[in-house]
PDB file of C-alpha atoms and ligand atoms in Angstrom:
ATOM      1  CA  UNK A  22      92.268  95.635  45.859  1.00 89.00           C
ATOM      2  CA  UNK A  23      91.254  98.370  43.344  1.00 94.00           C
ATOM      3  CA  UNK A  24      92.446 100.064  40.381  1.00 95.00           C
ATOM      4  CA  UNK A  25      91.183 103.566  40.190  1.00 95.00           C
ATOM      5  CA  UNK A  26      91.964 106.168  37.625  1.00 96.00           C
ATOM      6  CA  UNK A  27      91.082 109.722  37.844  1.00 96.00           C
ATOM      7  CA  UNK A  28      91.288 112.386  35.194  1.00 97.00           C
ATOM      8  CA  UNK A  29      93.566 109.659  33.607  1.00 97.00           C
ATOM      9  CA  UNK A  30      95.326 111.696  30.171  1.00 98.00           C
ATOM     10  CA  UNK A  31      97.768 110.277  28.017  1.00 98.00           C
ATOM     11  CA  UNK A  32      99.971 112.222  25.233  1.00 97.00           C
ATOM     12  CA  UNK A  33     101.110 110.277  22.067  1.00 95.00           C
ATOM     13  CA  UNK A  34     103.104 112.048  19.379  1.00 92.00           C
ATOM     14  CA  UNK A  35     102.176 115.177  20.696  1.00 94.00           C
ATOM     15  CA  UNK A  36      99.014 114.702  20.637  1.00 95.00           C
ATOM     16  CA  UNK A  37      96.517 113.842  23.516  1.00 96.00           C
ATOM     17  CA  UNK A  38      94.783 110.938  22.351  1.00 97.00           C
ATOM     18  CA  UNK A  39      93.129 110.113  26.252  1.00 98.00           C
ATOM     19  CA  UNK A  40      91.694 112.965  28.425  1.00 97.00           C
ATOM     20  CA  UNK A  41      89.844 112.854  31.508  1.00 97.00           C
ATOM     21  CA  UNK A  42      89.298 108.913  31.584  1.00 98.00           C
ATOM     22  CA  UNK A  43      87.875 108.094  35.456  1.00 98.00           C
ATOM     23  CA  UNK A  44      87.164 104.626  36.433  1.00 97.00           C
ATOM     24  CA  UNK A  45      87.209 102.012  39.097  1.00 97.00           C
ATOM     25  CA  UNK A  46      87.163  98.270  39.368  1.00 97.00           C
ATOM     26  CA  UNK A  47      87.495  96.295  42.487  1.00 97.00           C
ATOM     27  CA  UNK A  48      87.968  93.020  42.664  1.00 96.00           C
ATOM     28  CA  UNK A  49      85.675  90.090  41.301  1.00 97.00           C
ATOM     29  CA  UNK A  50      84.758  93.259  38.913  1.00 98.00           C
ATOM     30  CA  UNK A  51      85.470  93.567  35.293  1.00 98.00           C
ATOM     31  CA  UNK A  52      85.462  96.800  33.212  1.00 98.00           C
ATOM     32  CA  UNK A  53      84.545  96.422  29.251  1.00 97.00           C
ATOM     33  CA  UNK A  54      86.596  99.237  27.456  1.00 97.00           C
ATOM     34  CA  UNK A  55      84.826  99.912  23.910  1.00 95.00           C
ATOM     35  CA  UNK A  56      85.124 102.935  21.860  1.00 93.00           C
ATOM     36  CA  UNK A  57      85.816 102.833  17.863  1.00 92.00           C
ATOM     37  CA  UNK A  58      89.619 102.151  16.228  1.00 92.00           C
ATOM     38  CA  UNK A  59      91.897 104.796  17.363  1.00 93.00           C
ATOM     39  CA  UNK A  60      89.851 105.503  20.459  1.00 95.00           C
ATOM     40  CA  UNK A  61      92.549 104.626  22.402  1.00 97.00           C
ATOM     41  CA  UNK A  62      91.675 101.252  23.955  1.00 96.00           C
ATOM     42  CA  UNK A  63      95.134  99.535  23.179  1.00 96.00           C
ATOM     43  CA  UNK A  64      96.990 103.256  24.393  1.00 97.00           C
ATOM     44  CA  UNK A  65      94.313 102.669  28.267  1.00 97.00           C
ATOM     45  CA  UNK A  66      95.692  99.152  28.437  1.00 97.00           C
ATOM     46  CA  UNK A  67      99.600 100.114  28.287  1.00 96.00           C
ATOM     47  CA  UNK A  68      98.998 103.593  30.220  1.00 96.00           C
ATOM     48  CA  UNK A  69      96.950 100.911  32.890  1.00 95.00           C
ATOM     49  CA  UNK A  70     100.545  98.691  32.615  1.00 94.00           C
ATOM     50  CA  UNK A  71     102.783 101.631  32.569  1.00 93.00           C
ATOM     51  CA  UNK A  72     103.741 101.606  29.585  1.00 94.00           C
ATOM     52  CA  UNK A  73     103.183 104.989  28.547  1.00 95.00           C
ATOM     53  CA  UNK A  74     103.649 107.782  30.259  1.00 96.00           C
ATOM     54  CA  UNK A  75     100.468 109.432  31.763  1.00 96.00           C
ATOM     55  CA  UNK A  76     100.404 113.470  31.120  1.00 97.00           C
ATOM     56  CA  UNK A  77      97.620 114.211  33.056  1.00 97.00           C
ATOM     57  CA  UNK A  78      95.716 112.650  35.987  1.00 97.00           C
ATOM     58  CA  UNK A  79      96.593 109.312  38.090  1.00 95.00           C
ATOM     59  CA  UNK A  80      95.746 105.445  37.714  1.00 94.00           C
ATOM     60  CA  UNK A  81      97.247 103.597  41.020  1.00 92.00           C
ATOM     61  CA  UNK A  82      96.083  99.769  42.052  1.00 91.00           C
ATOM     62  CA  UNK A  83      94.827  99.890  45.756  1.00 89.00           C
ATOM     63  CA  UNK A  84      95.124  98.031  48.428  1.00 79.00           C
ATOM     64  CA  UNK A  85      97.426  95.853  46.489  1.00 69.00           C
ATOM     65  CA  UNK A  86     100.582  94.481  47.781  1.00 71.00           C
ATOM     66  CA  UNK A  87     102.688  96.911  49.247  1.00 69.00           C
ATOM     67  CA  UNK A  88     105.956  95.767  48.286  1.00 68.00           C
ATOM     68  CA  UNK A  89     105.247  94.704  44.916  1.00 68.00           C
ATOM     69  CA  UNK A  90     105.251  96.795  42.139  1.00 70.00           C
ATOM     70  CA  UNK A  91     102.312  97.914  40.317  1.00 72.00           C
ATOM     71  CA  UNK A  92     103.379  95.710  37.157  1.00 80.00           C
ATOM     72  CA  UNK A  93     104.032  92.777  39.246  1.00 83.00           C
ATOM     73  CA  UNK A  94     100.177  92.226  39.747  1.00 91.00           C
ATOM     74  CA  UNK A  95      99.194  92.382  36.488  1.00 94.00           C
ATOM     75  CA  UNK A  96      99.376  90.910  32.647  1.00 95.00           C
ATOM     76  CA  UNK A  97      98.856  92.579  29.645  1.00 95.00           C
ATOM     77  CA  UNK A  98      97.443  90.389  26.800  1.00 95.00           C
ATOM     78  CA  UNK A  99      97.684  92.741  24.102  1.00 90.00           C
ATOM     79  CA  UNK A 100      97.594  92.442  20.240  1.00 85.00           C
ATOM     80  CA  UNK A 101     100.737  90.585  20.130  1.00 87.00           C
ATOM     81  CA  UNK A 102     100.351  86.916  21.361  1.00 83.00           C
ATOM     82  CA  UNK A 103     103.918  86.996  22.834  1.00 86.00           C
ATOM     83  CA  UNK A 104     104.738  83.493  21.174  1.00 91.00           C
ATOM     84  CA  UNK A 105     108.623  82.477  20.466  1.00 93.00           C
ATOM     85  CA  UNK A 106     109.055  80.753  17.821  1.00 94.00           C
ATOM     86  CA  UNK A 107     111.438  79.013  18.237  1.00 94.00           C
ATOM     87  CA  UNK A 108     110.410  77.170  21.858  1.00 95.00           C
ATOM     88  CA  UNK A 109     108.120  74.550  22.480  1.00 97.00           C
ATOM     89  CA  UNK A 110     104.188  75.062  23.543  1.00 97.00           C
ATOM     90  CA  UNK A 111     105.636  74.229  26.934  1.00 96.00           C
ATOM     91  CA  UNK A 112     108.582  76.016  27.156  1.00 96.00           C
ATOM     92  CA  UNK A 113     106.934  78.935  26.077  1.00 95.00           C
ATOM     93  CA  UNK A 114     104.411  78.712  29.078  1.00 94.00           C
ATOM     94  CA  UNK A 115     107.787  77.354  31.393  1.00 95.00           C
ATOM     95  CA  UNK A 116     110.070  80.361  30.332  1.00 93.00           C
ATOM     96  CA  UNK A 117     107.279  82.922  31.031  1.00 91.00           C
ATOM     97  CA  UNK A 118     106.421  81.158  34.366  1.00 91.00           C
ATOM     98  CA  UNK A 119     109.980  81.530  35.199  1.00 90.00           C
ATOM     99  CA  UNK A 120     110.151  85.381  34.166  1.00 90.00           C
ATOM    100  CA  UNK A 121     106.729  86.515  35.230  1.00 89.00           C
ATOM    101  CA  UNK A 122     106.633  84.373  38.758  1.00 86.00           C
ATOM    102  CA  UNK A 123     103.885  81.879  39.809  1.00 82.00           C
ATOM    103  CA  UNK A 124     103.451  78.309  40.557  1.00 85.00           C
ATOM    104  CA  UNK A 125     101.145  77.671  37.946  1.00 88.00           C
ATOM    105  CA  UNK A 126     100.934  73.786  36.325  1.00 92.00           C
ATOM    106  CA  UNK A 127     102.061  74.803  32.299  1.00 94.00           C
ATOM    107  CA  UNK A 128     100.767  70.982  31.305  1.00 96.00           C
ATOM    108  CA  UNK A 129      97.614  71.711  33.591  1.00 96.00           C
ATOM    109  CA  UNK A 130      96.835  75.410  31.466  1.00 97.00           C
ATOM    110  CA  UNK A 131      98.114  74.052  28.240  1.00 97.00           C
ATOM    111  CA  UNK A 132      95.641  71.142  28.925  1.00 97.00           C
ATOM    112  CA  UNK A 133      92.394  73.788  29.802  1.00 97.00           C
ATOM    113  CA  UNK A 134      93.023  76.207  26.635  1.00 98.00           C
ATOM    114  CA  UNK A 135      93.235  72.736  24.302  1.00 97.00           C
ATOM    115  CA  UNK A 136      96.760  72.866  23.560  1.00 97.00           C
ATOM    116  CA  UNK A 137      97.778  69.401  25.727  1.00 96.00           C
ATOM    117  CA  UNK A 138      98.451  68.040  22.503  1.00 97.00           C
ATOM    118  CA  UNK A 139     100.495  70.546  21.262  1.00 97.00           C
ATOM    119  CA  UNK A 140     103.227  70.608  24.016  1.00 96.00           C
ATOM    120  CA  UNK A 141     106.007  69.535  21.977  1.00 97.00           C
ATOM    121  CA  UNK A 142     105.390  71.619  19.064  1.00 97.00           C
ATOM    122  CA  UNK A 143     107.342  74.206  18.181  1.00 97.00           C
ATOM    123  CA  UNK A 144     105.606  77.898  18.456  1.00 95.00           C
ATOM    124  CA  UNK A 145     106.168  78.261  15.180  1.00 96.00           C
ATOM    125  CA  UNK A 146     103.753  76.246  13.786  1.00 97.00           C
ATOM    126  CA  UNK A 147     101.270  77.099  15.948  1.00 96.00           C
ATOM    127  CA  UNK A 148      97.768  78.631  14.011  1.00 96.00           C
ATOM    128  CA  UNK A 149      96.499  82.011  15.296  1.00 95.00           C
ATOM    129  CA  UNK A 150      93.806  80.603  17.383  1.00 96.00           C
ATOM    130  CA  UNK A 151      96.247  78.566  18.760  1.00 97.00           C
ATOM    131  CA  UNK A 152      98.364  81.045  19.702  1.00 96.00           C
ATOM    132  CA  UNK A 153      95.808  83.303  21.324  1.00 96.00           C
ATOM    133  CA  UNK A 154      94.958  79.884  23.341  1.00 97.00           C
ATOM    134  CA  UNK A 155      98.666  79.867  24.813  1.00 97.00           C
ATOM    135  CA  UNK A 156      98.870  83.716  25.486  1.00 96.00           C
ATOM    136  CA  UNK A 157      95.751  82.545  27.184  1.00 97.00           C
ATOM    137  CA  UNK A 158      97.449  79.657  28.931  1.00 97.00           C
ATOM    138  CA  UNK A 159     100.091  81.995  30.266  1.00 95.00           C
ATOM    139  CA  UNK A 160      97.388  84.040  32.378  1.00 96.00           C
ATOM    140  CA  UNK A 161      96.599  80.608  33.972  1.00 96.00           C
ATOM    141  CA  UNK A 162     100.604  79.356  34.327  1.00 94.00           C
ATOM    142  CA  UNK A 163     101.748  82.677  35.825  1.00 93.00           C
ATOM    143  CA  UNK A 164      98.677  83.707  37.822  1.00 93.00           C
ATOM    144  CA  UNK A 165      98.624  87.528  38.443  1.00 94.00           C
ATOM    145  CA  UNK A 166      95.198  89.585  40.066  1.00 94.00           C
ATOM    146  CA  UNK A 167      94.724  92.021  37.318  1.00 96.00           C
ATOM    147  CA  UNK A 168      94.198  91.048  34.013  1.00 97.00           C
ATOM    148  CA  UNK A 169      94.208  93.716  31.111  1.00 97.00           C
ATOM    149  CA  UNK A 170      93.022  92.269  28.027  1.00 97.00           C
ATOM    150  CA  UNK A 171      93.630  93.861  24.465  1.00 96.00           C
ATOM    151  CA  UNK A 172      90.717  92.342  22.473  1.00 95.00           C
ATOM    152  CA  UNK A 173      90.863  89.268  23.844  1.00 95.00           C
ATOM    153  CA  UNK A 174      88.299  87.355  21.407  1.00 93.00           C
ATOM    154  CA  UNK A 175      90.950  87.882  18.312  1.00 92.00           C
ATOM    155  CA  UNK A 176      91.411  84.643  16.580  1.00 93.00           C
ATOM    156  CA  UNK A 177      89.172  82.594  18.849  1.00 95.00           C
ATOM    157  CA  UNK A 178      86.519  80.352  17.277  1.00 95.00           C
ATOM    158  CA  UNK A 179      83.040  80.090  19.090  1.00 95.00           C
ATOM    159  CA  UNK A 180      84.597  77.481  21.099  1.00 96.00           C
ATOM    160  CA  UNK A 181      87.298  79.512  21.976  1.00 96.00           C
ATOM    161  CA  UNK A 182      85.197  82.321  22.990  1.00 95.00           C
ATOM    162  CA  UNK A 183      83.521  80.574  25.307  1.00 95.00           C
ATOM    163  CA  UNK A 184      86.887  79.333  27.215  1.00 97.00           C
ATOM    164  CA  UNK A 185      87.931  82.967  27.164  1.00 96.00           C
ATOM    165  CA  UNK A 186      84.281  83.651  28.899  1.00 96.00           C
ATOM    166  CA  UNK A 187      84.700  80.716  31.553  1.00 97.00           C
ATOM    167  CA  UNK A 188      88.564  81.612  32.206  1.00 98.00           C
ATOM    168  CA  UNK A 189      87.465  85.383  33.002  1.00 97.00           C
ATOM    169  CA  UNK A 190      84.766  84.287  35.182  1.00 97.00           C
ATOM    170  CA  UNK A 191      86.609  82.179  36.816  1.00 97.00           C
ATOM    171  CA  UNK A 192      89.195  84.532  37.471  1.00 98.00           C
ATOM    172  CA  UNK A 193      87.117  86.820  38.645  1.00 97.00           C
ATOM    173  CA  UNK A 194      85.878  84.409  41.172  1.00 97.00           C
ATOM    174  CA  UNK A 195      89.000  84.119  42.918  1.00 96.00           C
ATOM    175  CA  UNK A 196      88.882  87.964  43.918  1.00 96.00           C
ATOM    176  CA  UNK A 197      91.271  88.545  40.038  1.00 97.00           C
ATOM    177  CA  UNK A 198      90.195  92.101  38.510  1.00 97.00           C
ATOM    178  CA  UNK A 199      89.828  92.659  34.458  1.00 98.00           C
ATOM    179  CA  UNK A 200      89.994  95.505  32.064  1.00 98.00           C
ATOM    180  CA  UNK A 201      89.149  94.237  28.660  1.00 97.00           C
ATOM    181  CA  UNK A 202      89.082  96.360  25.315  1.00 96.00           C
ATOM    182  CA  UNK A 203      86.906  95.547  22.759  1.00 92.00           C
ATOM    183  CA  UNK A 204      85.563  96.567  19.648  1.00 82.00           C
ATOM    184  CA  UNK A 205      82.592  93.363  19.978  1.00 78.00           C
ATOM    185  CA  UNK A 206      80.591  92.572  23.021  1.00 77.00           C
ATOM    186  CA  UNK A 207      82.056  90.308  25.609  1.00 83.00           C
ATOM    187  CA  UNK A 208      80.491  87.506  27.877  1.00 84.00           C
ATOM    188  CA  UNK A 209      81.479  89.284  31.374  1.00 90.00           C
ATOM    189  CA  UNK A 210      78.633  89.265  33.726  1.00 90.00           C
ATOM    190  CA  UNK A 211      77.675  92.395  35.605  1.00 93.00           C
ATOM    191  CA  UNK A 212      81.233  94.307  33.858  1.00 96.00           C
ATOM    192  CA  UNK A 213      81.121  98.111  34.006  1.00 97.00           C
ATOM    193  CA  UNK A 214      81.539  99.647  30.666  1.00 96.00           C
ATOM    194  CA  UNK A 215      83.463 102.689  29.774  1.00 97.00           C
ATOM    195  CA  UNK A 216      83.281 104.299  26.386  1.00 95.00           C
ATOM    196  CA  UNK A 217      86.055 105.816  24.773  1.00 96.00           C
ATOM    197  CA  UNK A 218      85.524 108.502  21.549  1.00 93.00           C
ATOM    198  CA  UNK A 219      88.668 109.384  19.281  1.00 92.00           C
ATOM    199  CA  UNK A 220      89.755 113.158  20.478  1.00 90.00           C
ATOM    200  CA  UNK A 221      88.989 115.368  17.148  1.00 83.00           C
ATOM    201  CA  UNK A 222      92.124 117.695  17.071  1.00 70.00           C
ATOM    202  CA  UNK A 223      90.999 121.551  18.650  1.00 60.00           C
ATOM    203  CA  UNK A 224      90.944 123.991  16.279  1.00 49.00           C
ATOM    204  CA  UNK A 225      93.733 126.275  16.918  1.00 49.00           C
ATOM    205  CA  UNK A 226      93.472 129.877  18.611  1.00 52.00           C
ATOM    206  CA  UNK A 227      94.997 132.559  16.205  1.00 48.00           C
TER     207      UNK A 227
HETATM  208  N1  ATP B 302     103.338 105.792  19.361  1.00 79.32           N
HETATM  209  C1  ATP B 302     102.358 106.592  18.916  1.00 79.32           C
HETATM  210  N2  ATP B 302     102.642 107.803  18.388  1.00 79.32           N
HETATM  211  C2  ATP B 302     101.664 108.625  17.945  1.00 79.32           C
HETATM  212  N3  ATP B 302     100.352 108.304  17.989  1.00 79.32           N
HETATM  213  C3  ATP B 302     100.028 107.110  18.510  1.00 79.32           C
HETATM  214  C4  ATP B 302     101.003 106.195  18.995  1.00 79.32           C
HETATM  215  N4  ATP B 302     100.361 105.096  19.445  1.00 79.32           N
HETATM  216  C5  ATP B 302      99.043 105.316  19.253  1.00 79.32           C
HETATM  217  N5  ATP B 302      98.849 106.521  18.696  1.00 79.32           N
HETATM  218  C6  ATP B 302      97.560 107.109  18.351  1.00 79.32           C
HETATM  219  O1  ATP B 302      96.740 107.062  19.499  1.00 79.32           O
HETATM  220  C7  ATP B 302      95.382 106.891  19.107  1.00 79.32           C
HETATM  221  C8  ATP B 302      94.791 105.741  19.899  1.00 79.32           C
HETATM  222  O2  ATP B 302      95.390 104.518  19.458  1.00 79.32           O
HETATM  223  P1  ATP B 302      95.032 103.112  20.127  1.00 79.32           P
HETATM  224  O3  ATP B 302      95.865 102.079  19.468  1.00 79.32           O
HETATM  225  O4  ATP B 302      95.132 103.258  21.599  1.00 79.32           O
HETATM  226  O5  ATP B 302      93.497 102.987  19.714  1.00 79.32           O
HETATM  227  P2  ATP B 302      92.519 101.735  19.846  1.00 79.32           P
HETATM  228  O6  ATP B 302      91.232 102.262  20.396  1.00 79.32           O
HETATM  229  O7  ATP B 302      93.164 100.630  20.581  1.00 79.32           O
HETATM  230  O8  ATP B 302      92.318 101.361  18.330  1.00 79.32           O
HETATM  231  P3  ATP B 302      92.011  99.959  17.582  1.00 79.32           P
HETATM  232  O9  ATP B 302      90.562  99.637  17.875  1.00 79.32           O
HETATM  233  O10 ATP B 302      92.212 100.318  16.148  1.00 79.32           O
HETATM  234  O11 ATP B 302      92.980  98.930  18.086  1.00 79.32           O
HETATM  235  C9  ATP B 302      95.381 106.672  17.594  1.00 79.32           C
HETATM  236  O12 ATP B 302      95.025 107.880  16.955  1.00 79.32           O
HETATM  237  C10 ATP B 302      96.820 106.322  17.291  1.00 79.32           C
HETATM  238  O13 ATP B 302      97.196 106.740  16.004  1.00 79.32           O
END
C-alpha cells in the first residue's frame, strides 16, 4: 500500500492555493506536512480524503484494496473533533464504529486515550483535551490504514502528546500509513517532510 501524489493542484475560490505538490508514503511511513497558516495543510488533508476537488495532477492510494473505496481506508482527524454532544463518550466511539466499520473494543480505546472514566458522560461536557483524546479514540475503535491528521497535537497536554506519539507509532507498526499537518514538530520517527509555502497571487499579464 501507497499513497502517491503527483503534480497534486487544488483550486479554492478561484484561486489555486496547492500547485505541483508530489509525494509518497508507503506503509509503516509517515509524512510531516508543515508550511505556515494558509499554506494549505488543512486544504492537502481534504484534497488527500477527497474532499475537494483536485484541478490539476493525481493523488491515488496503491495497492490498496481493490474493492474498497479510496475513503474507506482512511480517517481524517481534522480541526473539528467530530464530538456529539448530545451522546455519551461511548456512544460517540459506538455510533462511529457502526458508521465508519471496524471491530474495534470502544471501552478498550476509551480506556488507552484516558477517557475509561468518562464513558457515561455526556460529550458535552467533555474539555478540549478531552475531546481531542476521543477523536483520538475513534482512530483506535474504527481502525482504518491511512491516517490523515490535521494538527493532531491541538489541545493535548505533554501527556497527551506523548499518547498521540505512541498511538502513531504504533500504528505505523502494524503496516498503517500517516500524513500529519503541523505547524510544531511532531514525535514521528524517520517521517518524510514536505513543506508547503502560501502561493503569492501572479501578477496579472496586461
Ligand atoms: N472554501 C474556500 N474558499 C476559498 N479559499 C479557501 C477555502 N478554503 C481554504 N481557502 C484558502 O486556501 C488557503 C489554504 O488554506 P488551508 O486551510 O488549507 O491552510 P493551512 O495551511 O491549513 O492553514 P492553517 O495553518 O492556518 O490551518 C488559504 O489561503 C485559505 O484562505
Amino acid at each position: 500500500m501507497k499513497l502517491v501524489a503527483d503534480g497534486l493542484g487544488v483550486d479554492r475560490g478561484g484561486r489555486m492555493v496547492l500547485r505541483g505538490v508530489d509525494f509518497s508514503v508507503a506503509a509503516a511511513e509517515a509524512l510531516i506536512v508543515l508550511g505556515p497558516n494558509g499554506a494549505g495543510k488543512s486544504t492537502l488533508l481534504r484534497a488527500i480524503a477527497g474532499l475537494v476537488p483536485l484541478a490539476e495532477g493525481r493523488v491515488e492510494l496503491e495497492n490498496g484494496d481493490p474493492d474498497a473505496h479510496p475513503g474507506d481506508a482512511l480517517h481524517l482527524l481534522g480541526h473539528q473533533d467530530g464530538v456529539k454532544a448530545g451522546l455519551t463518550v461511548r456512544r460517540n466511539l459506538t455510533a462511529a464504529r457502526d458508521i465508519l466499520g471496524g471491530d474495534g473494543d470502544p471501552d478498550a480505546a476509551l480506556a488507552r486515550v484516558g477517557l475509561g472514566h468518562a464513558a457515561e458522560l455526556p460529550g458535552s461536557v467533555l474539555s478540549a483535551g478531552q475531546r481531542r483524546r476521543l477523536a483520538l479514540a475513534r482512530l483506535l475503535a474504527a481502525p482504518r490504514p491511512v491516517w490523515l491528521l490535521d494538527e493532531p497535537t491541538a489541545a493535548l497536554d505533554v501527556a497527551g502528546q506523548e499518547l498521540l506519539a505512541e498511538l502513531m507509532a504504533e500504528h505505523r507498526s502494524k503496516g498503517g500509513l500517516i500524513v500529519a499537518a503541523t505547524h510544531l514538530e511532531l514525535k514521528l520517527d524517520g517521517a518524510k517532510r514536505l513543506a508547503l509555502q502560501p502561493i503569492v497571487a501572479e501578477a496579472e499579464d496586461d
